[in-house]
PDB file of C-alpha atoms in Angstrom:
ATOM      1  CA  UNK A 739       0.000   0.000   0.000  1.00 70.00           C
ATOM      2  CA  UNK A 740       1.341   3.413  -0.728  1.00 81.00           C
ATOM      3  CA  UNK A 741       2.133   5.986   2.043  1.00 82.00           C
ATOM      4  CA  UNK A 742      -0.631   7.269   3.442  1.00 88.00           C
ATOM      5  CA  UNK A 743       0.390  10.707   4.259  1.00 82.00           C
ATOM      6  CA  UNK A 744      -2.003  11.234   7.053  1.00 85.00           C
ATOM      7  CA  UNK A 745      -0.867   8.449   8.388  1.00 86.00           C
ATOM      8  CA  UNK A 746       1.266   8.291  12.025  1.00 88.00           C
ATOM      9  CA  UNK A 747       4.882   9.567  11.805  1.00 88.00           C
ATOM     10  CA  UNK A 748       7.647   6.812  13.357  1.00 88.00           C
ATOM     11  CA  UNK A 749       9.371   7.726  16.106  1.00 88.00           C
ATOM     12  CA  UNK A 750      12.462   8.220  13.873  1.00 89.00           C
ATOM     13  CA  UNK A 751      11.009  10.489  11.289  1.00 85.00           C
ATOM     14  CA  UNK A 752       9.383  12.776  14.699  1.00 85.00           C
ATOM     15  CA  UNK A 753      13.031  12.705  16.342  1.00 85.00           C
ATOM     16  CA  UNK A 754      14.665  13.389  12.430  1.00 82.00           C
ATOM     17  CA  UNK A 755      12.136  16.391  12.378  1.00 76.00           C
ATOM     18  CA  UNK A 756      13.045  17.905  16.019  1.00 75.00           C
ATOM     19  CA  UNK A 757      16.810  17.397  15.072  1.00 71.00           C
ATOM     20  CA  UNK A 758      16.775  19.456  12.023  1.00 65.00           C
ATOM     21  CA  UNK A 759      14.983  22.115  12.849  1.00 61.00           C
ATOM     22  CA  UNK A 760      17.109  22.461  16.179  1.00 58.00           C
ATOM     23  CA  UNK A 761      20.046  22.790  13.831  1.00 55.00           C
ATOM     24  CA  UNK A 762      19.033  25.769  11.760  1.00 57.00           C
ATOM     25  CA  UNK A 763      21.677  27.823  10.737  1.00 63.00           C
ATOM     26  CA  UNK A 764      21.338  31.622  12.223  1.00 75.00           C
ATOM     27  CA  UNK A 765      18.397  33.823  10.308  1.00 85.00           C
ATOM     28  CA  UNK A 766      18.854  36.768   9.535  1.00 91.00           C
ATOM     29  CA  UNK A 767      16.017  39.422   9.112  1.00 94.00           C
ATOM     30  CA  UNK A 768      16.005  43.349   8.422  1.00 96.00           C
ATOM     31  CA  UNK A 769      13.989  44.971  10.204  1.00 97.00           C
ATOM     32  CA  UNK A 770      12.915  48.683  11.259  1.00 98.00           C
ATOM     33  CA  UNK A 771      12.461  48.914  15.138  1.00 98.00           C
ATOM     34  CA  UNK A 772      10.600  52.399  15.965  1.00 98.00           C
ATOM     35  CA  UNK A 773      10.114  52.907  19.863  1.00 98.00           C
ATOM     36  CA  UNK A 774       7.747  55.947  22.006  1.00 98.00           C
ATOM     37  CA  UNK A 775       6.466  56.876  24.914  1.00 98.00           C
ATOM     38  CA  UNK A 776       2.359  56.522  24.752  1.00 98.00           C
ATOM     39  CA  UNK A 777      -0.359  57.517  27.533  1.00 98.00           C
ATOM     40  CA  UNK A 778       0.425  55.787  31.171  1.00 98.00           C
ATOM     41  CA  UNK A 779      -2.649  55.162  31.711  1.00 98.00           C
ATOM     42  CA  UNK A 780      -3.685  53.579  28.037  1.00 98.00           C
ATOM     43  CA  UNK A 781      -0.775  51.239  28.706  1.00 98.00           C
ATOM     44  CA  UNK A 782      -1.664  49.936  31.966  1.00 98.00           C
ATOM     45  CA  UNK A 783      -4.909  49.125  30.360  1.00 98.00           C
ATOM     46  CA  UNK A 784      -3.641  46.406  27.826  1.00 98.00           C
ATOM     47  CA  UNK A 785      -1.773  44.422  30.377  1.00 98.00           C
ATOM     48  CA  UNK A 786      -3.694  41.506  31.821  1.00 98.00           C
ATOM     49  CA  UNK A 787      -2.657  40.366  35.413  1.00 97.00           C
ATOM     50  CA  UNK A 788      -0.158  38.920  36.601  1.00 98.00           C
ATOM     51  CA  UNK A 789       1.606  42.065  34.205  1.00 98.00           C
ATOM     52  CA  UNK A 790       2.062  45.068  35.381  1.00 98.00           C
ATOM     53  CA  UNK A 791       3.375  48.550  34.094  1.00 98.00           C
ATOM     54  CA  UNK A 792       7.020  49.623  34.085  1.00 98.00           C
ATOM     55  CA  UNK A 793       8.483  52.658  35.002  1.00 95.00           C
ATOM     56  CA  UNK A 794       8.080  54.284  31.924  1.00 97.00           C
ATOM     57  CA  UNK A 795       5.302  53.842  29.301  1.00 98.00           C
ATOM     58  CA  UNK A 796       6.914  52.535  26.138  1.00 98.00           C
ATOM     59  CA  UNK A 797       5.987  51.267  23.226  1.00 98.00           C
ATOM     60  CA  UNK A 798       8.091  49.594  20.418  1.00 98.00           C
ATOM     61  CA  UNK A 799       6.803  48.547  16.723  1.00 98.00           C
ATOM     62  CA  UNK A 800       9.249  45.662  15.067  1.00 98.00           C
ATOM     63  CA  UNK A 801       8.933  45.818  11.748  1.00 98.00           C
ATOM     64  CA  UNK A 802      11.144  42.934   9.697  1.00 97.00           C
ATOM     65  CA  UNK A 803      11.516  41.234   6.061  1.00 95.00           C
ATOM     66  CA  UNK A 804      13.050  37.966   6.921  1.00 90.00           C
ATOM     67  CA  UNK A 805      15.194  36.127   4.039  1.00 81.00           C
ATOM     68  CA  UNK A 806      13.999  32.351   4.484  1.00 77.00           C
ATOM     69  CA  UNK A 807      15.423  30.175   1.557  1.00 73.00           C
ATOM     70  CA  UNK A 808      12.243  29.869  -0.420  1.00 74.00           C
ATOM     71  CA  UNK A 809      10.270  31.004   1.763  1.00 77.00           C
ATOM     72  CA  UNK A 810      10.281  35.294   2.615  1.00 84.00           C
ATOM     73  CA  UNK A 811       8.551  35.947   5.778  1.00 92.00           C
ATOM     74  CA  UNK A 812       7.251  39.553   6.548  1.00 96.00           C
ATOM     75  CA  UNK A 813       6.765  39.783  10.380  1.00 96.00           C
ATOM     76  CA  UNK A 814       5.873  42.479  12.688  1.00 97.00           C
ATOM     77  CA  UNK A 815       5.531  43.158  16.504  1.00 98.00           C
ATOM     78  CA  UNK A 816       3.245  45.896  18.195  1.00 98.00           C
ATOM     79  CA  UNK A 817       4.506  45.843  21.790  1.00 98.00           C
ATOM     80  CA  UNK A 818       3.997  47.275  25.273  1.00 98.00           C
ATOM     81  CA  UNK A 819       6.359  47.324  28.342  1.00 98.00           C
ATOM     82  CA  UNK A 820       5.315  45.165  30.753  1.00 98.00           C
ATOM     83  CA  UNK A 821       6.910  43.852  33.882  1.00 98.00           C
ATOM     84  CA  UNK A 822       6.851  40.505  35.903  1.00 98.00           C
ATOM     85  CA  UNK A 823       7.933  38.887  39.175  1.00 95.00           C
ATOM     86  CA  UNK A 824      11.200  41.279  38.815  1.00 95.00           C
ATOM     87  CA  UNK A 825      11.476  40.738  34.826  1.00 97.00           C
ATOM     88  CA  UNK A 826      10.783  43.608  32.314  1.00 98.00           C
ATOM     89  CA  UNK A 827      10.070  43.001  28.945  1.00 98.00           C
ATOM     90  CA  UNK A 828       7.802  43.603  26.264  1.00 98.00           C
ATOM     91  CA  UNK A 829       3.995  42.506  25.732  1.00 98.00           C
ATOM     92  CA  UNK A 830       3.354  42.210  22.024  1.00 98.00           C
ATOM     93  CA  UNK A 831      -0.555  43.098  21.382  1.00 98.00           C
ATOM     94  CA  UNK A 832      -0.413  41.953  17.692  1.00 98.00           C
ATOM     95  CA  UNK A 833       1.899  40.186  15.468  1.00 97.00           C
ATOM     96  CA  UNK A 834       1.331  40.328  11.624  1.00 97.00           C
ATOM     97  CA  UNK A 835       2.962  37.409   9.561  1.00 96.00           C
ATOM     98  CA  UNK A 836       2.419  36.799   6.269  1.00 95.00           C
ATOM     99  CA  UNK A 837       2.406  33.395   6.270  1.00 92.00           C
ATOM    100  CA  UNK A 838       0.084  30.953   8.117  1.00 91.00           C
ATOM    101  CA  UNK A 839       3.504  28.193   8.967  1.00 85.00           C
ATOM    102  CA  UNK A 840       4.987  31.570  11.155  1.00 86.00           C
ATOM    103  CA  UNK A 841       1.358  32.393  12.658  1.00 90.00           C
ATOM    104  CA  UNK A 842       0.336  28.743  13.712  1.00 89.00           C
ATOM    105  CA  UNK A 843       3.482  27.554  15.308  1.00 85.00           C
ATOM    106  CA  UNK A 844       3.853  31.052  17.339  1.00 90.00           C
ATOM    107  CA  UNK A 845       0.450  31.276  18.168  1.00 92.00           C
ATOM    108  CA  UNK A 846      -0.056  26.993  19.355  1.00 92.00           C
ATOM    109  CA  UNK A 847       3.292  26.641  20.684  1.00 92.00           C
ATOM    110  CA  UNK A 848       3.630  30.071  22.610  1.00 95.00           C
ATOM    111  CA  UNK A 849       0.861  31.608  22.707  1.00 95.00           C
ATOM    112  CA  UNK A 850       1.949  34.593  20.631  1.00 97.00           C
ATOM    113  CA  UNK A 851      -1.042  36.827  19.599  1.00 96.00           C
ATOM    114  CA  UNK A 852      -0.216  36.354  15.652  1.00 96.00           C
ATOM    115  CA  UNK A 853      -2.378  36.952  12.634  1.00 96.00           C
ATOM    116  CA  UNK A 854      -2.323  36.692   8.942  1.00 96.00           C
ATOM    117  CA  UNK A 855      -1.406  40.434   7.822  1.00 97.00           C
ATOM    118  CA  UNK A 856       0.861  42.625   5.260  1.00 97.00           C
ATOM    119  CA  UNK A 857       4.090  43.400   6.043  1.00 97.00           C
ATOM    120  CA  UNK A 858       6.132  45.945   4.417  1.00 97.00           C
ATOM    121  CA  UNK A 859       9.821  47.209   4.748  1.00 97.00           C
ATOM    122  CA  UNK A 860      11.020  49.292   1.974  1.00 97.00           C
ATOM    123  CA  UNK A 861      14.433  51.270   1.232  1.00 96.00           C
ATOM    124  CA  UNK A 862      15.560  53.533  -1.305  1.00 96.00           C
ATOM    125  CA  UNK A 863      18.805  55.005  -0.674  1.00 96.00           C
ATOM    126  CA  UNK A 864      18.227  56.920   2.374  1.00 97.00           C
ATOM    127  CA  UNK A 865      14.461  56.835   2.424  1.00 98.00           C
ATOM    128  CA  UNK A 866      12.958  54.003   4.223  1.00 98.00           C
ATOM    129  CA  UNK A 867       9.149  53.169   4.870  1.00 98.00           C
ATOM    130  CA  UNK A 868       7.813  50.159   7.073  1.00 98.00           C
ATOM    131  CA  UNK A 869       4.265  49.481   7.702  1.00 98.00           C
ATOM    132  CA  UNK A 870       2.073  46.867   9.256  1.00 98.00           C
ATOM    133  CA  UNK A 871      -1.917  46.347   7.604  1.00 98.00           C
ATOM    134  CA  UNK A 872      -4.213  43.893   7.930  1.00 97.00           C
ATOM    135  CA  UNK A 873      -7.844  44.262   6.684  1.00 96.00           C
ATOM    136  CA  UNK A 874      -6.880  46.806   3.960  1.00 96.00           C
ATOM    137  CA  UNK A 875      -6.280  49.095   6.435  1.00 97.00           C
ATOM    138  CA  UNK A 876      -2.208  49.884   7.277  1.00 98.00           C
ATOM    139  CA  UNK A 877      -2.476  50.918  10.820  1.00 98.00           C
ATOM    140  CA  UNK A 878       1.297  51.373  11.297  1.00 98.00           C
ATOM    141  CA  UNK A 879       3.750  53.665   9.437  1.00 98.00           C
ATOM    142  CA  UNK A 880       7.215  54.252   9.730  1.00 98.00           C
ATOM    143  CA  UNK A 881       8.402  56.570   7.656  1.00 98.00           C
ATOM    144  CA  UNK A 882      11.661  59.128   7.339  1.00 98.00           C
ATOM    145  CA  UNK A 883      15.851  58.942   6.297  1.00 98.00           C
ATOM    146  CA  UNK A 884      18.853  57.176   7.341  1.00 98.00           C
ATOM    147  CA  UNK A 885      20.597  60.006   9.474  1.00 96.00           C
ATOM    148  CA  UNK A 886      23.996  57.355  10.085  1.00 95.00           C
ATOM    149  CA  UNK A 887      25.170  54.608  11.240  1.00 97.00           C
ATOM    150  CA  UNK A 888      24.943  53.397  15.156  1.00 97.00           C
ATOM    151  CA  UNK A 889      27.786  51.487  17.297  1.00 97.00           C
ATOM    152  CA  UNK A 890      26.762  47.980  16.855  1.00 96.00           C
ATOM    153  CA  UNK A 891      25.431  46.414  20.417  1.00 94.00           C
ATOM    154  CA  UNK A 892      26.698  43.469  22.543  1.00 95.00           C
ATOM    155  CA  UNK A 893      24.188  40.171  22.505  1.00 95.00           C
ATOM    156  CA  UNK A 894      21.727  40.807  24.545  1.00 94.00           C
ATOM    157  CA  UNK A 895      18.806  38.890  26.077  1.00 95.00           C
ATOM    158  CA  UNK A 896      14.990  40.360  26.071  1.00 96.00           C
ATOM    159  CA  UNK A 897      12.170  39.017  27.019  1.00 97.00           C
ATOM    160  CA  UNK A 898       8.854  39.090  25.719  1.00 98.00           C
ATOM    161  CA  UNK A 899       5.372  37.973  27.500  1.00 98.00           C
ATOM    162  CA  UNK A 900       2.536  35.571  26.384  1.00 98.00           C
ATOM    163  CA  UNK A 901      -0.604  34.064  27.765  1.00 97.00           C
ATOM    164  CA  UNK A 902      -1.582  30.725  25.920  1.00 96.00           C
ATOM    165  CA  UNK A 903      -5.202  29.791  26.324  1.00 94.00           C
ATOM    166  CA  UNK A 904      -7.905  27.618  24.432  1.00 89.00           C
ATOM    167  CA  UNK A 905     -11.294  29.409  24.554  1.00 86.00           C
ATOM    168  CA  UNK A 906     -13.614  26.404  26.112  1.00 84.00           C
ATOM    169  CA  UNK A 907     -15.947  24.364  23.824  1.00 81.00           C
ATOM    170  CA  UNK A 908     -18.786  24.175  26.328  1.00 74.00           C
ATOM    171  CA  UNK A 909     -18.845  27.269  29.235  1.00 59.00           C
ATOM    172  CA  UNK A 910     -21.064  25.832  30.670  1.00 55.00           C
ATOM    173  CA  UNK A 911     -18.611  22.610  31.786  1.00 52.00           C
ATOM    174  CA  UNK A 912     -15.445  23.872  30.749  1.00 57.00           C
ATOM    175  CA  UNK A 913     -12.444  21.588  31.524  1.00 57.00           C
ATOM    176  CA  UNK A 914     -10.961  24.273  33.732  1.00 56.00           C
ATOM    177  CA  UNK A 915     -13.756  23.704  36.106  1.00 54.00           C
ATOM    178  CA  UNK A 916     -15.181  26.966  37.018  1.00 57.00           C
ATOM    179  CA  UNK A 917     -17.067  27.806  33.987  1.00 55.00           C
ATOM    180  CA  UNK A 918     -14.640  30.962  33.217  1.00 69.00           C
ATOM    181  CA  UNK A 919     -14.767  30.210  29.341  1.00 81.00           C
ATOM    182  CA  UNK A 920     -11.431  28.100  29.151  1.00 87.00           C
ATOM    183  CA  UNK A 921     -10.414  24.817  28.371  1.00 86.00           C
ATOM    184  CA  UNK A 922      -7.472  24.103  31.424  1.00 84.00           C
ATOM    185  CA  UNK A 923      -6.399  26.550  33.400  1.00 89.00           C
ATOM    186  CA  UNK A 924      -4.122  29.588  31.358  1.00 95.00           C
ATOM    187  CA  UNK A 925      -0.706  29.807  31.316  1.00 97.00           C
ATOM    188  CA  UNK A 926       1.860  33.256  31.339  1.00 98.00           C
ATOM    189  CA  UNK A 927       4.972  32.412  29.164  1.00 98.00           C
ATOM    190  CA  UNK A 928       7.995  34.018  29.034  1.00 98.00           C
ATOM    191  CA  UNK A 929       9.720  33.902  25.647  1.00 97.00           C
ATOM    192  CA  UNK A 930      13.852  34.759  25.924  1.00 96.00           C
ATOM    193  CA  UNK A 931      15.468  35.851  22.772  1.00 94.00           C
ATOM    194  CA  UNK A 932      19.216  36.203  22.273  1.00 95.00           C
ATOM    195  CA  UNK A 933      19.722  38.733  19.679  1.00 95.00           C
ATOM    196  CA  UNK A 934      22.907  39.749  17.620  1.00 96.00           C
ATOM    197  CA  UNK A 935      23.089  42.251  15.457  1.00 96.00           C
ATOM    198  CA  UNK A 936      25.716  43.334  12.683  1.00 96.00           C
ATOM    199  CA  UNK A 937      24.174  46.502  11.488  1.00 97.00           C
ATOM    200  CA  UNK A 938      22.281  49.184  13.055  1.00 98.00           C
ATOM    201  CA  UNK A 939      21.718  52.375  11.791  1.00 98.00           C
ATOM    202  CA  UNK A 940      19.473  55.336  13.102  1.00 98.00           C
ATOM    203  CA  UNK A 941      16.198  56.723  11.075  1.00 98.00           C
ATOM    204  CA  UNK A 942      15.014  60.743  11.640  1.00 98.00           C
ATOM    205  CA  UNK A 943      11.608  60.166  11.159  1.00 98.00           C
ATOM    206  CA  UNK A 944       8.064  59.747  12.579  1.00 98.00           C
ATOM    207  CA  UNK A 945       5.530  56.881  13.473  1.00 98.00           C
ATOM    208  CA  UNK A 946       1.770  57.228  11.703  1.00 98.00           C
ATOM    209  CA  UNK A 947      -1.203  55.170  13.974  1.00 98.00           C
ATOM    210  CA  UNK A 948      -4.154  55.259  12.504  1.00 98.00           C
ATOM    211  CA  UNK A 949      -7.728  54.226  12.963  1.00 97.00           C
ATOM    212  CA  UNK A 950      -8.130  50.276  13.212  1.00 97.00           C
ATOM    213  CA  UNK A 951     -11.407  48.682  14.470  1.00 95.00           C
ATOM    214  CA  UNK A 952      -8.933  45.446  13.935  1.00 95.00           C
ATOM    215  CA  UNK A 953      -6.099  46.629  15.431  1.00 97.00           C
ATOM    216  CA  UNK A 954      -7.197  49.426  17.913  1.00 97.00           C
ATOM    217  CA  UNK A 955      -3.216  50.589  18.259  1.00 98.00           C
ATOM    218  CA  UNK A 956      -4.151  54.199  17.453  1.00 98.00           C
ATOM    219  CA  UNK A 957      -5.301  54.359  21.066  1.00 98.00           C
ATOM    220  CA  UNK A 958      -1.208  54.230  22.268  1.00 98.00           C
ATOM    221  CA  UNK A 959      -0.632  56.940  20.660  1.00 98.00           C
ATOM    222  CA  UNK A 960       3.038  58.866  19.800  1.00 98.00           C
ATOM    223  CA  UNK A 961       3.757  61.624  23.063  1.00 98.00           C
ATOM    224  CA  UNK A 962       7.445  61.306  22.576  1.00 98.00           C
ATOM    225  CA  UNK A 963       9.421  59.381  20.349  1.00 98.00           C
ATOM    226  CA  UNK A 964      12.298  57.886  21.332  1.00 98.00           C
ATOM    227  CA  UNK A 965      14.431  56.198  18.161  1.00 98.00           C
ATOM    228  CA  UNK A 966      13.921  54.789  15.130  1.00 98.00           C
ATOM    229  CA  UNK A 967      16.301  52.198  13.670  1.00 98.00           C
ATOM    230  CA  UNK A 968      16.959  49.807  10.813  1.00 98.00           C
ATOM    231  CA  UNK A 969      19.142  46.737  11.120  1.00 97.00           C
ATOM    232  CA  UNK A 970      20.220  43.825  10.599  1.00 97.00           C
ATOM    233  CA  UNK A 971      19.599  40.678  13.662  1.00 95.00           C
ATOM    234  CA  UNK A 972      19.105  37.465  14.416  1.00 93.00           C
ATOM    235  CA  UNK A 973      17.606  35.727  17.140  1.00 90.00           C
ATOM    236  CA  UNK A 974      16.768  32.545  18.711  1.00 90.00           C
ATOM    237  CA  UNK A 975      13.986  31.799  21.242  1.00 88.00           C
ATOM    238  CA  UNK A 976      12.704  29.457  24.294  1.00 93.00           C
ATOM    239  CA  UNK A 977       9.916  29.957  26.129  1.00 94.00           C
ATOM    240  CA  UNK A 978       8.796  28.852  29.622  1.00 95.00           C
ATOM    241  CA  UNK A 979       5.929  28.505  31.488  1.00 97.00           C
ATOM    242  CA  UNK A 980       6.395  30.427  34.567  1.00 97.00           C
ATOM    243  CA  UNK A 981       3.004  30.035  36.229  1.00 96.00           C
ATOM    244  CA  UNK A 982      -0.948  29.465  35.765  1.00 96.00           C
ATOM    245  CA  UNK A 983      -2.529  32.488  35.757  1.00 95.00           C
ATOM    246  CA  UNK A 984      -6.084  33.346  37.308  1.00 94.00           C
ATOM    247  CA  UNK A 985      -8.782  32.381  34.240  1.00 93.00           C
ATOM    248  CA  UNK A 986     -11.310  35.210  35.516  1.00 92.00           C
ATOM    249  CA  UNK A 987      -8.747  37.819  35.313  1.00 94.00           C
ATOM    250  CA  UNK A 988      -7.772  37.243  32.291  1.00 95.00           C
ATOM    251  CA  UNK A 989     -11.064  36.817  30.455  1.00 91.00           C
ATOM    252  CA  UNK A 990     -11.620  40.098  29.975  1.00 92.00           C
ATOM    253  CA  UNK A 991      -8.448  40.532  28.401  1.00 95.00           C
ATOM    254  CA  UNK A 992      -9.042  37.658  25.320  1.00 92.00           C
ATOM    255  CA  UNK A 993     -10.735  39.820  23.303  1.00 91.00           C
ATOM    256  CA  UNK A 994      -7.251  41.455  22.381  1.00 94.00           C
ATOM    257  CA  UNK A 995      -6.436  37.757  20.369  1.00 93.00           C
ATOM    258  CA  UNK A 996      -9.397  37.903  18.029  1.00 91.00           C
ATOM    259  CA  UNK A 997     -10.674  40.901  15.188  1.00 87.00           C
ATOM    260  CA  UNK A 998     -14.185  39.823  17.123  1.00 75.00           C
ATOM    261  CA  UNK A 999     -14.545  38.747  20.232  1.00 62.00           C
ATOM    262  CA  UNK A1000     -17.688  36.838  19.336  1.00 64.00           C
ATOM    263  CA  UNK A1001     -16.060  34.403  16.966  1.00 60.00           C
ATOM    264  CA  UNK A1002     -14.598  32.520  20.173  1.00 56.00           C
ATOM    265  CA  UNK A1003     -18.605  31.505  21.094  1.00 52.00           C
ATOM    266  CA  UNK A1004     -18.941  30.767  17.194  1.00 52.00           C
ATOM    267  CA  UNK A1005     -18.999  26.980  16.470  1.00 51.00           C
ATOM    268  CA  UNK A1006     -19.738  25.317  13.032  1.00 50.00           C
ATOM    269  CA  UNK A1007     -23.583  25.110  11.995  1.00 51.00           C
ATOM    270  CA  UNK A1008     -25.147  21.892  12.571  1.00 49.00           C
ATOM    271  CA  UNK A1009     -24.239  19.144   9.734  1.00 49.00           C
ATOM    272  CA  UNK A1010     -21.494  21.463   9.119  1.00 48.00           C
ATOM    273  CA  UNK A1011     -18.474  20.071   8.178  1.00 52.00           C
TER     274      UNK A1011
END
């Protein structure tokens, strides 16, 4: 009989799979990094407990084209600062990717908040533009010049914050046994990335929000900007599960994952398939 495809992997073929992809060779993405001071309060809002504000209200937009043989990956972060149990880091609100392989594994594995969406990074001499859309609608700009080159930074470690969660498929009875609209209890992740980078160069420009019923970003709006950059980087990643987090508390937060919060109660219509 031929290979049935759907079939069950072996044991070697699932250990041949985890060893190659542990021994990918270092990526290596361009990307325009654009970073501001927004409202206090309007940042504390965003950040579901256990997270809680830092000292100062930033917020940093990652904008990258990433060179995969075969296979170029736009990918963008819209982040907060956030703070836990001593650690500060950043809590990404929305990650575009334009391609469903970078959105599933993020958003299954980690719990990363990504969706299908257009990325763009452009350069013409000096001029550079970087944007993030989604719904025909690009509610990110970066726009402005290459004013020179930066000092190239040391590896460095940052830290980034997820909550990974499976809405419940009956509230009534859900599996996390309070009724609070979740399968299990959920989790807060944090993801470490070591990051080295071999060009950096700074941008005079400005950051453009705008209106998003999608993407609501235009409410963290630009009081003082702080840098822009372009560069070159690569990273790696691990995440951890540093503790279950309290399902009620969060629940009002969930809404943040999805372009409508209803489509978590939506299931398929009867003889559906």
């Amino acid at each position: 009989m031929a290979r049935v495809r759907y079939g069950a992997r072996t044991g070697a073929e699932i250990a041949a799979a985890r060893t190659a992809s542990a021994q990918l060779p270092d990526i290596w993405s361009t990307g325009v990094v654009a970073v501001w001071e927004s409202d206090p309060d309007a940042v504390a809002a965003v950040l579901p407990p256990p997270l809680k504000p830092t000292g100062r209200p930033l917020v940093r937009v990652n904008i990258s084209k990433v060179d995969l043989p075969g296979y170029p990956l736009g990918a963008g972060s819209f982040a907060v600062a956030a703070a836990h149990d001593g650690v500060e880091g950043w809590y990404p609100l929305v990650m575009p990717m334009t391609h469903e392989r970078a959105l599933v594994g993020g958003r299954e594995v980690f719990g990363e908040p990504k969706k299908l969406g257009e990325v763009t990074v452009e350069r013409e001499g000096l001029v550079v533009r970087a944007a993030l859309a989604r719904h025909g609608i690009e509610f990110v700009e970066v726009r402005g010049a290459v004013s020179g080159p930066l000092p190239l930074p040391e590896p460095t470690r940052k830290t980034d914050f997820y909550f990974k969660f499976l809405p419940a498929v009956d509230d009534s009875g859900d599996n996390s046994g309070d009724g609070s609209g979740f399968d299990a209890g959920p989790v807060l992740v944090h993801c470490v990335r070591n990051e080295k980078v071999r060009k950096l160069e700074r941008i005079t420009g400005d950051v453009v929000l705008r209106e998003s019923m999608y993407d609501p970003v235009a409410d963290l709006p630009v009081r003082e900007l702080v840098a822009i950059t372009i560069g070159e980087k690569t990273t790696d990643q691990k995440g951890t599960v540093v503790e279950r987090v309290d399902p009620r508390a969060l629940l009002p937060y969930i809404h943040q994952r999805y372009d409508d919060p209803r489509q978590i109660h939506d299931g398929p219509p009867q003889g559906s398939v």
